[in-house]
Amino acid sequence: PPRSTLFPYTTLFRSARHGETISGSEERFEGYSDSPLTERGKRQAELLGNHCRKFTFSSILASPRGRSLATASIVSKIIKRQFEVNGRLAEVCYGSWETMKRDTISGTPLWRRREENYFIFRHPGVYMNNQGESYADLYDRLLPLFSALEKNSNDVLVIAHAGVLRCARKYFEKINDVDFKDSKFPNST
């Protein structure tokens, strides 16, 4: 869209979730933990790259997690634009829930607390010396980046995670906590 003289800093900000991973296909919590893209995930990244040919991005930002880096690498080769890693884009840390299958936790009292307070629920425990986080923690971590993107007049592609994309919706679209929880982002969309 053309830039407005009233809003000269309008950024074309597009975001995408990484391709499907092995852990994701097994319904495991995967925040700070990481697993490789599946063959399907690699194809999803290629489709994303081909879709992104329609746009001219001044930059591509990617989460430091391997699944986002793999997706960004594939997209980057297709659209012939280098990507840069931004640590703020890392997914929320699920603490002691990392790598656990969702169905082993769902239905527990702690799970119910999470469902009732999705945005502010702090995931319990520690994973590889990282304390579990809430989505509110993730949102606070992302605020400086979102603010900078909002003031930037360049077109940016962000490749990250569902939690990051939910936080982007909360910031840019001003959605409430219920809509935050209900936001779904299939892989590579």
Coordinates of N, CA and C in Angstrom, one line a residue:
P1 N 0.8 -1.2 0.0 CA 0.0 0.0 0.0 C 0.9 1.3 0.0
P2 N 0.4 2.3 -0.6 CA 1.2 3.5 -0.7 C 1.3 4.1 0.7
R3 N 2.4 4.8 1.0 CA 2.6 5.5 2.2 C 1.8 6.8 2.3
S4 N 1.3 7.0 3.5 CA 0.5 8.2 3.6 C 1.3 9.4 4.2
T5 N 1.0 10.6 3.8 CA 1.8 11.7 4.4 C 1.3 11.9 5.9
L6 N 0.1 11.5 6.2 CA -0.3 11.6 7.6 C 0.4 10.5 8.5
F7 N 0.7 9.3 7.9 CA 1.3 8.2 8.6 C 2.5 7.8 7.9
P8 N 3.6 8.6 7.8 CA 4.8 8.3 7.0 C 5.5 7.0 7.5
Y9 N 5.3 6.6 8.7 CA 6.0 5.5 9.2 C 5.3 4.1 9.2
T10 N 4.3 4.1 8.3 CA 3.5 2.9 8.2 C 4.4 1.7 7.6
T11 N 4.5 0.7 8.4 CA 5.3 -0.4 8.0 C 4.4 -1.5 7.4
L12 N 4.9 -2.1 6.4 CA 4.2 -3.3 5.9 C 4.9 -4.4 6.7
F13 N 4.3 -4.9 7.7 CA 4.8 -5.9 8.7 C 4.1 -7.2 8.4
R14 N 4.8 -8.1 7.9 CA 4.2 -9.5 7.7 C 5.0 -10.4 8.6
S15 N 4.2 -11.4 9.1 CA 4.8 -12.3 10.0 C 4.4 -13.7 9.6
A16 N 5.2 -14.7 9.9 CA 4.9 -16.1 9.6 C 5.5 -17.0 10.7
R17 N 4.8 -18.0 10.9 CA 5.2 -19.1 11.8 C 6.2 -20.0 11.1
H18 N 7.2 -20.5 11.8 CA 8.1 -21.5 11.2 C 7.4 -22.7 10.7
G19 N 8.1 -23.5 9.9 CA 7.5 -24.7 9.3 C 7.3 -25.8 10.4
E20 N 6.5 -26.8 10.1 CA 6.3 -27.9 11.1 C 7.6 -28.6 11.5
T21 N 7.6 -28.9 12.8 CA 8.8 -29.6 13.4 C 8.4 -31.0 13.8
I22 N 9.4 -31.8 14.1 CA 9.1 -33.1 14.7 C 8.3 -33.0 16.0
S23 N 8.8 -32.2 16.9 CA 8.1 -32.1 18.2 C 6.7 -31.5 18.0
G24 N 6.5 -30.6 17.1 CA 5.2 -30.0 16.9 C 4.3 -31.1 16.3
S25 N 4.8 -31.9 15.4 CA 3.9 -32.9 14.9 C 3.5 -34.0 15.9
E26 N 4.3 -34.1 17.0 CA 4.0 -35.0 18.1 C 3.2 -34.3 19.2
E27 N 2.8 -33.1 19.0 CA 2.0 -32.3 20.0 C 2.8 -32.1 21.3
R28 N 4.1 -31.8 21.2 CA 4.9 -31.5 22.3 C 5.1 -30.0 22.5
F29 N 5.3 -29.6 23.7 CA 5.6 -28.2 24.0 C 7.0 -28.0 23.5
E30 N 7.2 -26.9 22.7 CA 8.4 -26.6 22.1 C 8.6 -25.0 22.1
G31 N 9.2 -24.5 23.1 CA 9.4 -23.1 23.2 C 10.9 -22.9 23.1
Y32 N 11.6 -23.1 24.1 CA 13.1 -23.0 24.1 C 13.7 -24.2 23.6
S33 N 13.0 -25.4 23.7 CA 13.6 -26.6 23.1 C 13.4 -26.5 21.6
D34 N 14.0 -27.4 20.9 CA 14.0 -27.3 19.4 C 14.1 -28.7 18.8
S35 N 13.4 -28.8 17.7 CA 13.6 -30.0 16.9 C 13.6 -29.6 15.4
P36 N 14.1 -30.5 14.6 CA 14.2 -30.1 13.2 C 12.9 -30.0 12.5
L37 N 12.9 -29.3 11.3 CA 11.7 -29.3 10.5 C 11.5 -30.7 9.9
T38 N 10.2 -31.0 9.8 CA 9.9 -32.2 9.1 C 10.0 -32.0 7.6
E39 N 9.9 -33.0 6.8 CA 9.8 -32.8 5.3 C 8.7 -31.9 5.0
R40 N 7.5 -32.1 5.6 CA 6.4 -31.2 5.4 C 6.7 -29.8 5.8
G41 N 7.4 -29.6 6.9 CA 7.8 -28.3 7.4 C 8.7 -27.6 6.3
K42 N 9.6 -28.4 5.7 CA 10.5 -27.8 4.7 C 9.7 -27.4 3.5
R43 N 8.7 -28.2 3.1 CA 7.8 -27.8 2.0 C 7.0 -26.6 2.3
Q44 N 6.5 -26.5 3.6 CA 5.8 -25.3 4.0 C 6.7 -24.0 3.9
A45 N 7.9 -24.2 4.3 CA 8.9 -23.0 4.2 C 9.1 -22.6 2.7
E46 N 9.2 -23.6 1.8 CA 9.3 -23.3 0.4 C 8.1 -22.6 -0.2
L47 N 6.9 -23.0 0.3 CA 5.6 -22.4 -0.2 C 5.6 -20.9 0.4
L48 N 6.0 -20.8 1.6 CA 6.1 -19.4 2.2 C 7.0 -18.5 1.4
G49 N 8.2 -19.1 1.1 CA 9.2 -18.3 0.2 C 8.6 -17.9 -1.1
N50 N 7.9 -18.8 -1.8 CA 7.3 -18.5 -3.1 C 6.2 -17.5 -2.9
H51 N 5.4 -17.6 -1.9 CA 4.4 -16.5 -1.6 C 5.1 -15.2 -1.4
C52 N 6.2 -15.1 -0.7 CA 6.9 -13.9 -0.3 C 7.5 -13.2 -1.5
R53 N 7.6 -13.9 -2.7 CA 8.1 -13.3 -3.9 C 7.3 -12.1 -4.3
K54 N 6.0 -12.1 -3.9 CA 5.1 -11.0 -4.3 C 5.4 -9.7 -3.6
F55 N 6.3 -9.7 -2.6 CA 6.6 -8.5 -1.9 C 8.1 -8.2 -2.0
T56 N 8.4 -6.9 -1.6 CA 9.8 -6.5 -1.6 C 10.0 -6.1 -0.1
F57 N 10.7 -7.0 0.6 CA 11.0 -6.8 2.0 C 12.4 -6.1 2.1
S58 N 12.5 -5.1 3.0 CA 13.8 -4.5 3.2 C 14.6 -5.4 4.2
S59 N 13.9 -6.1 5.0 CA 14.6 -7.0 5.9 C 13.7 -8.2 6.3
I60 N 14.4 -9.3 6.7 CA 13.8 -10.4 7.3 C 14.4 -10.6 8.7
L61 N 13.5 -10.7 9.7 CA 13.9 -11.0 11.0 C 13.5 -12.4 11.4
A62 N 14.4 -13.1 12.1 CA 14.0 -14.5 12.5 C 14.4 -14.7 14.0
S63 N 13.6 -15.5 14.6 CA 13.9 -16.0 15.9 C 15.2 -16.8 15.9
P64 N 15.9 -16.8 17.1 CA 17.1 -17.6 17.2 C 16.9 -19.1 17.3
R65 N 15.7 -19.6 17.4 CA 15.4 -21.0 17.5 C 15.6 -21.7 16.1
G66 N 16.2 -22.9 16.2 CA 16.6 -23.6 15.0 C 15.5 -23.7 13.9
R67 N 14.2 -24.0 14.4 CA 13.1 -24.1 13.5 C 12.8 -22.9 12.7
S68 N 13.0 -21.7 13.4 CA 12.7 -20.4 12.7 C 13.9 -20.1 11.7
L69 N 15.1 -20.5 12.2 CA 16.3 -20.2 11.4 C 16.2 -21.1 10.1
A70 N 15.8 -22.3 10.2 CA 15.7 -23.2 9.1 C 14.7 -22.7 8.1
T71 N 13.5 -22.2 8.6 CA 12.5 -21.7 7.8 C 13.0 -20.4 7.1
A72 N 13.6 -19.5 7.9 CA 14.1 -18.2 7.3 C 15.2 -18.5 6.3
S73 N 16.0 -19.5 6.5 CA 17.1 -19.8 5.5 C 16.4 -20.2 4.1
I74 N 15.4 -21.1 4.2 CA 14.7 -21.5 3.0 C 14.1 -20.3 2.3
V75 N 13.3 -19.5 3.0 CA 12.7 -18.3 2.5 C 13.7 -17.3 1.9
S76 N 14.8 -17.1 2.6 CA 15.8 -16.2 2.3 C 16.4 -16.6 0.9
K77 N 16.7 -17.8 0.7 CA 17.2 -18.3 -0.6 C 16.3 -18.0 -1.7
I78 N 15.0 -18.3 -1.5 CA 14.0 -18.1 -2.5 C 13.8 -16.6 -2.9
I79 N 13.8 -15.7 -1.9 CA 13.5 -14.3 -2.3 C 14.8 -13.5 -2.4
K80 N 15.9 -14.2 -2.2 CA 17.3 -13.6 -2.4 C 17.4 -12.4 -1.5
R81 N 17.1 -12.6 -0.2 CA 17.3 -11.5 0.8 C 17.8 -12.2 2.1
Q82 N 18.9 -11.6 2.6 CA 19.5 -12.2 3.8 C 18.6 -11.9 5.0
F83 N 18.6 -12.8 6.0 CA 17.8 -12.5 7.2 C 18.8 -12.3 8.4
E84 N 18.2 -11.6 9.4 CA 19.0 -11.4 10.6 C 18.2 -12.0 11.8
V85 N 19.0 -12.4 12.8 CA 18.4 -13.0 14.0 C 18.2 -12.0 15.0
N86 N 17.0 -12.0 15.6 CA 16.6 -11.1 16.7 C 16.2 -12.0 17.9
G87 N 17.0 -11.9 19.0 CA 16.7 -12.7 20.2 C 15.3 -12.4 20.8
R88 N 14.8 -11.3 20.7 CA 13.5 -11.0 21.2 C 12.4 -11.8 20.6
L89 N 12.6 -12.4 19.5 CA 11.6 -13.2 18.8 C 11.6 -14.7 19.2
A90 N 12.4 -15.0 20.2 CA 12.4 -16.4 20.7 C 11.0 -16.7 21.3
E91 N 10.6 -17.9 21.1 CA 9.3 -18.3 21.7 C 9.3 -18.3 23.2
V92 N 8.2 -18.3 23.9 CA 8.1 -18.3 25.3 C 8.7 -19.6 25.8
C93 N 9.3 -19.5 27.0 CA 9.9 -20.7 27.6 C 8.8 -21.4 28.4
Y94 N 8.6 -22.7 28.1 CA 7.5 -23.5 28.8 C 8.1 -24.2 30.0
G95 N 9.3 -23.8 30.5 CA 9.8 -24.3 31.7 C 9.9 -25.8 31.7
S96 N 9.4 -26.5 32.8 CA 9.5 -27.9 32.9 C 8.5 -28.6 32.0
W97 N 7.7 -27.9 31.3 CA 6.8 -28.5 30.3 C 7.4 -28.7 29.0
E98 N 8.6 -28.1 28.7 CA 9.3 -28.2 27.5 C 9.5 -29.7 27.1
T99 N 9.2 -30.1 25.9 CA 9.3 -31.4 25.3 C 8.2 -32.4 25.8
M100 N 7.4 -32.0 26.7 CA 6.3 -32.9 27.2 C 5.1 -32.9 26.2
K101 N 4.5 -34.0 26.1 CA 3.3 -34.1 25.2 C 2.1 -33.4 25.9
R102 N 1.4 -32.6 25.1 CA 0.3 -31.8 25.7 C -0.7 -32.7 26.4
D103 N -1.0 -33.9 25.8 CA -2.0 -34.7 26.4 C -1.6 -35.3 27.8
T104 N -0.3 -35.2 28.2 CA 0.1 -35.7 29.5 C -0.2 -34.6 30.6
I105 N -0.4 -33.3 30.1 CA -0.6 -32.2 31.0 C -2.1 -31.8 31.0
S106 N -2.7 -31.9 29.9 CA -4.1 -31.4 29.8 C -5.0 -32.1 30.7
G107 N -5.9 -31.4 31.3 CA -6.8 -32.0 32.3 C -6.3 -31.9 33.7
T108 N -5.1 -31.5 34.0 CA -4.5 -31.4 35.3 C -5.0 -30.0 35.9
P109 N -5.0 -29.9 37.2 CA -5.3 -28.6 37.8 C -4.4 -27.4 37.3
L110 N -3.1 -27.7 37.1 CA -2.3 -26.7 36.6 C -2.6 -26.3 35.1
W111 N -3.0 -27.2 34.3 CA -3.5 -27.0 33.0 C -4.7 -26.1 33.0
R112 N -5.7 -26.4 33.9 CA -6.9 -25.6 34.0 C -6.6 -24.2 34.4
R113 N -5.6 -24.0 35.3 CA -5.2 -22.6 35.6 C -4.7 -21.9 34.4
R114 N -3.9 -22.6 33.6 CA -3.3 -22.0 32.4 C -4.5 -21.6 31.4
E115 N -5.5 -22.5 31.3 CA -6.6 -22.2 30.4 C -7.4 -21.0 30.8
E116 N -7.5 -20.8 32.2 CA -8.3 -19.7 32.7 C -7.5 -18.4 32.7
N117 N -6.2 -18.5 32.7 CA -5.4 -17.3 32.7 C -4.3 -17.3 31.7
Y118 N -4.6 -17.6 30.5 CA -3.7 -18.0 29.4 C -2.6 -17.0 29.3
F119 N -2.9 -15.7 29.2 CA -1.9 -14.7 28.9 C -1.0 -14.5 30.1
I120 N -1.4 -14.5 31.3 CA -0.6 -14.2 32.5 C -0.1 -15.5 33.2
F121 N -0.5 -16.7 32.8 CA 0.0 -17.9 33.4 C 1.5 -18.1 33.2
R122 N 2.2 -18.2 34.2 CA 3.7 -18.4 34.1 C 3.9 -20.0 34.1
H123 N 4.5 -20.5 33.0 CA 4.8 -21.9 32.9 C 5.8 -22.3 34.0
P124 N 5.5 -23.4 34.7 CA 6.3 -23.8 35.9 C 7.7 -24.3 35.6
G125 N 8.6 -24.2 36.5 CA 9.9 -24.8 36.4 C 10.9 -24.2 35.5
V126 N 11.9 -24.9 35.2 CA 13.1 -24.4 34.5 C 13.4 -25.4 33.3
Y127 N 13.9 -24.8 32.2 CA 14.4 -25.7 31.1 C 15.8 -25.1 30.8
M128 N 16.8 -26.0 30.9 CA 18.2 -25.6 30.6 C 18.5 -24.2 31.1
N129 N 18.3 -24.0 32.4 CA 18.6 -22.8 33.2 C 17.8 -21.6 32.8
N130 N 16.7 -21.8 32.1 CA 15.7 -20.8 31.7 C 14.4 -21.0 32.5
Q131 N 14.0 -20.0 33.2 CA 12.8 -20.0 34.0 C 11.6 -20.0 33.0
G132 N 10.6 -20.8 33.4 CA 9.3 -20.7 32.6 C 8.8 -19.3 32.5
E133 N 8.1 -19.0 31.4 CA 7.6 -17.6 31.2 C 6.1 -17.7 31.0
S134 N 5.5 -16.5 31.1 CA 4.1 -16.3 30.7 C 4.1 -15.6 29.4
Y135 N 3.0 -15.6 28.7 CA 2.9 -14.8 27.4 C 3.0 -13.4 27.7
A136 N 2.6 -12.9 28.9 CA 2.8 -11.5 29.3 C 4.3 -11.2 29.4
D137 N 5.1 -12.1 29.9 CA 6.6 -11.9 29.9 C 7.1 -11.8 28.4
L138 N 6.6 -12.7 27.6 CA 7.0 -12.6 26.1 C 6.6 -11.3 25.5
Y139 N 5.4 -10.9 25.8 CA 4.9 -9.6 25.3 C 5.8 -8.4 25.7
D140 N 6.1 -8.4 27.0 CA 7.0 -7.4 27.5 C 8.4 -7.4 26.8
R141 N 8.9 -8.6 26.5 CA 10.2 -8.8 25.8 C 10.1 -8.2 24.4
L142 N 8.9 -8.4 23.8 CA 8.7 -8.0 22.4 C 8.4 -6.5 22.2
L143 N 7.9 -5.8 23.3 CA 7.5 -4.4 23.1 C 8.5 -3.5 22.5
P144 N 9.8 -3.5 22.8 CA 10.7 -2.6 22.2 C 10.9 -2.9 20.7
L145 N 10.8 -4.2 20.3 CA 10.9 -4.5 18.9 C 9.6 -4.0 18.1
F146 N 8.4 -4.3 18.7 CA 7.2 -3.9 18.1 C 7.2 -2.4 17.9
S147 N 7.6 -1.6 18.9 CA 7.6 -0.2 18.9 C 8.6 0.3 17.7
A148 N 9.7 -0.3 17.6 CA 10.7 0.0 16.6 C 10.1 -0.3 15.2
L149 N 9.4 -1.4 15.0 CA 8.8 -1.8 13.8 C 7.7 -0.8 13.4
E150 N 7.0 -0.4 14.4 CA 5.9 0.5 14.2 C 6.4 1.9 13.6
K151 N 7.5 2.3 14.0 CA 8.1 3.6 13.6 C 8.9 3.5 12.4
N152 N 9.2 2.3 11.9 CA 10.0 2.0 10.8 C 9.2 2.2 9.5
S153 N 9.8 2.8 8.5 CA 9.0 2.9 7.2 C 9.4 1.8 6.2
N154 N 10.2 0.8 6.6 CA 10.6 -0.3 5.7 C 9.6 -1.5 5.9
D155 N 9.6 -2.3 4.8 CA 8.7 -3.4 4.8 C 9.5 -4.6 5.4
V156 N 8.9 -5.3 6.4 CA 9.7 -6.3 7.2 C 8.9 -7.6 7.2
L157 N 9.6 -8.7 7.0 CA 9.1 -10.1 7.2 C 9.7 -10.6 8.5
V158 N 8.8 -11.1 9.4 CA 9.2 -11.7 10.7 C 8.9 -13.2 10.6
I159 N 9.8 -14.0 10.9 CA 9.6 -15.5 10.9 C 9.9 -15.9 12.4
A160 N 8.8 -16.4 13.0 CA 9.0 -16.7 14.5 C 8.0 -17.8 14.9
H161 N 7.3 -17.6 15.9 CA 6.5 -18.6 16.6 C 5.1 -18.2 16.9
A162 N 4.2 -19.1 17.2 CA 2.8 -18.8 17.5 C 2.7 -17.8 18.6
G163 N 3.4 -18.0 19.7 CA 3.4 -17.0 20.8 C 3.7 -15.6 20.4
V164 N 4.8 -15.5 19.6 CA 5.2 -14.2 19.1 C 4.1 -13.6 18.2
L165 N 3.5 -14.4 17.3 CA 2.5 -13.9 16.4 C 1.3 -13.5 17.2
R166 N 0.9 -14.2 18.3 CA -0.2 -13.8 19.1 C 0.1 -12.4 19.8
C167 N 1.4 -12.2 20.2 CA 1.8 -11.0 20.9 C 1.7 -9.8 19.8
A168 N 2.1 -10.1 18.6 CA 2.0 -9.1 17.5 C 0.6 -8.7 17.3
R169 N -0.3 -9.6 17.3 CA -1.8 -9.3 17.2 C -2.2 -8.4 18.3
K170 N -1.8 -8.8 19.5 CA -2.2 -8.0 20.7 C -1.7 -6.6 20.6
Y171 N -0.5 -6.4 20.2 CA 0.1 -5.1 20.1 C -0.5 -4.3 18.9
F172 N -0.5 -4.8 17.7 CA -0.9 -4.1 16.5 C -2.4 -4.0 16.3
E173 N -3.1 -5.0 16.7 CA -4.5 -5.1 16.5 C -5.3 -4.8 17.8
K174 N -4.6 -4.6 18.9 CA -5.2 -4.3 20.2 C -6.2 -5.4 20.6
I175 N -5.9 -6.7 20.4 CA -6.9 -7.7 20.8 C -6.8 -7.9 22.3
N176 N -7.9 -8.5 22.9 CA -8.0 -8.7 24.3 C -7.4 -10.1 24.6
D177 N -7.3 -10.5 25.9 CA -6.7 -11.7 26.3 C -7.5 -12.9 25.8
V178 N -8.8 -12.9 25.6 CA -9.5 -14.0 25.1 C -9.2 -14.2 23.7
D179 N -9.2 -13.2 22.9 CA -8.8 -13.3 21.5 C -7.4 -13.7 21.3
F180 N -6.5 -13.3 22.3 CA -5.1 -13.7 22.3 C -5.1 -15.2 22.3
K181 N -5.8 -15.8 23.3 CA -5.8 -17.3 23.5 C -6.3 -18.0 22.3
D182 N -7.3 -17.4 21.7 CA -8.0 -18.1 20.5 C -7.3 -17.9 19.2
S183 N -6.3 -17.1 19.1 CA -5.5 -16.9 17.9 C -4.8 -18.2 17.5
K184 N -5.0 -18.6 16.3 CA -4.3 -19.9 15.8 C -3.5 -19.5 14.6
F185 N -2.3 -20.1 14.5 CA -1.4 -19.8 13.4 C -0.8 -21.1 12.9
P186 N -1.3 -21.7 11.9 CA -0.8 -22.9 11.3 C 0.7 -22.6 10.9
N187 N 1.5 -23.7 10.8 CA 2.9 -23.5 10.4 C 3.0 -22.8 9.0
S188 N 4.0 -22.0 8.9 CA 4.4 -21.2 7.7 C 3.3 -20.4 7.2
T189 N 2.5 -19.8 8.1 CA 1.4 -18.9 7.6 C 1.6 -17.5 8.3

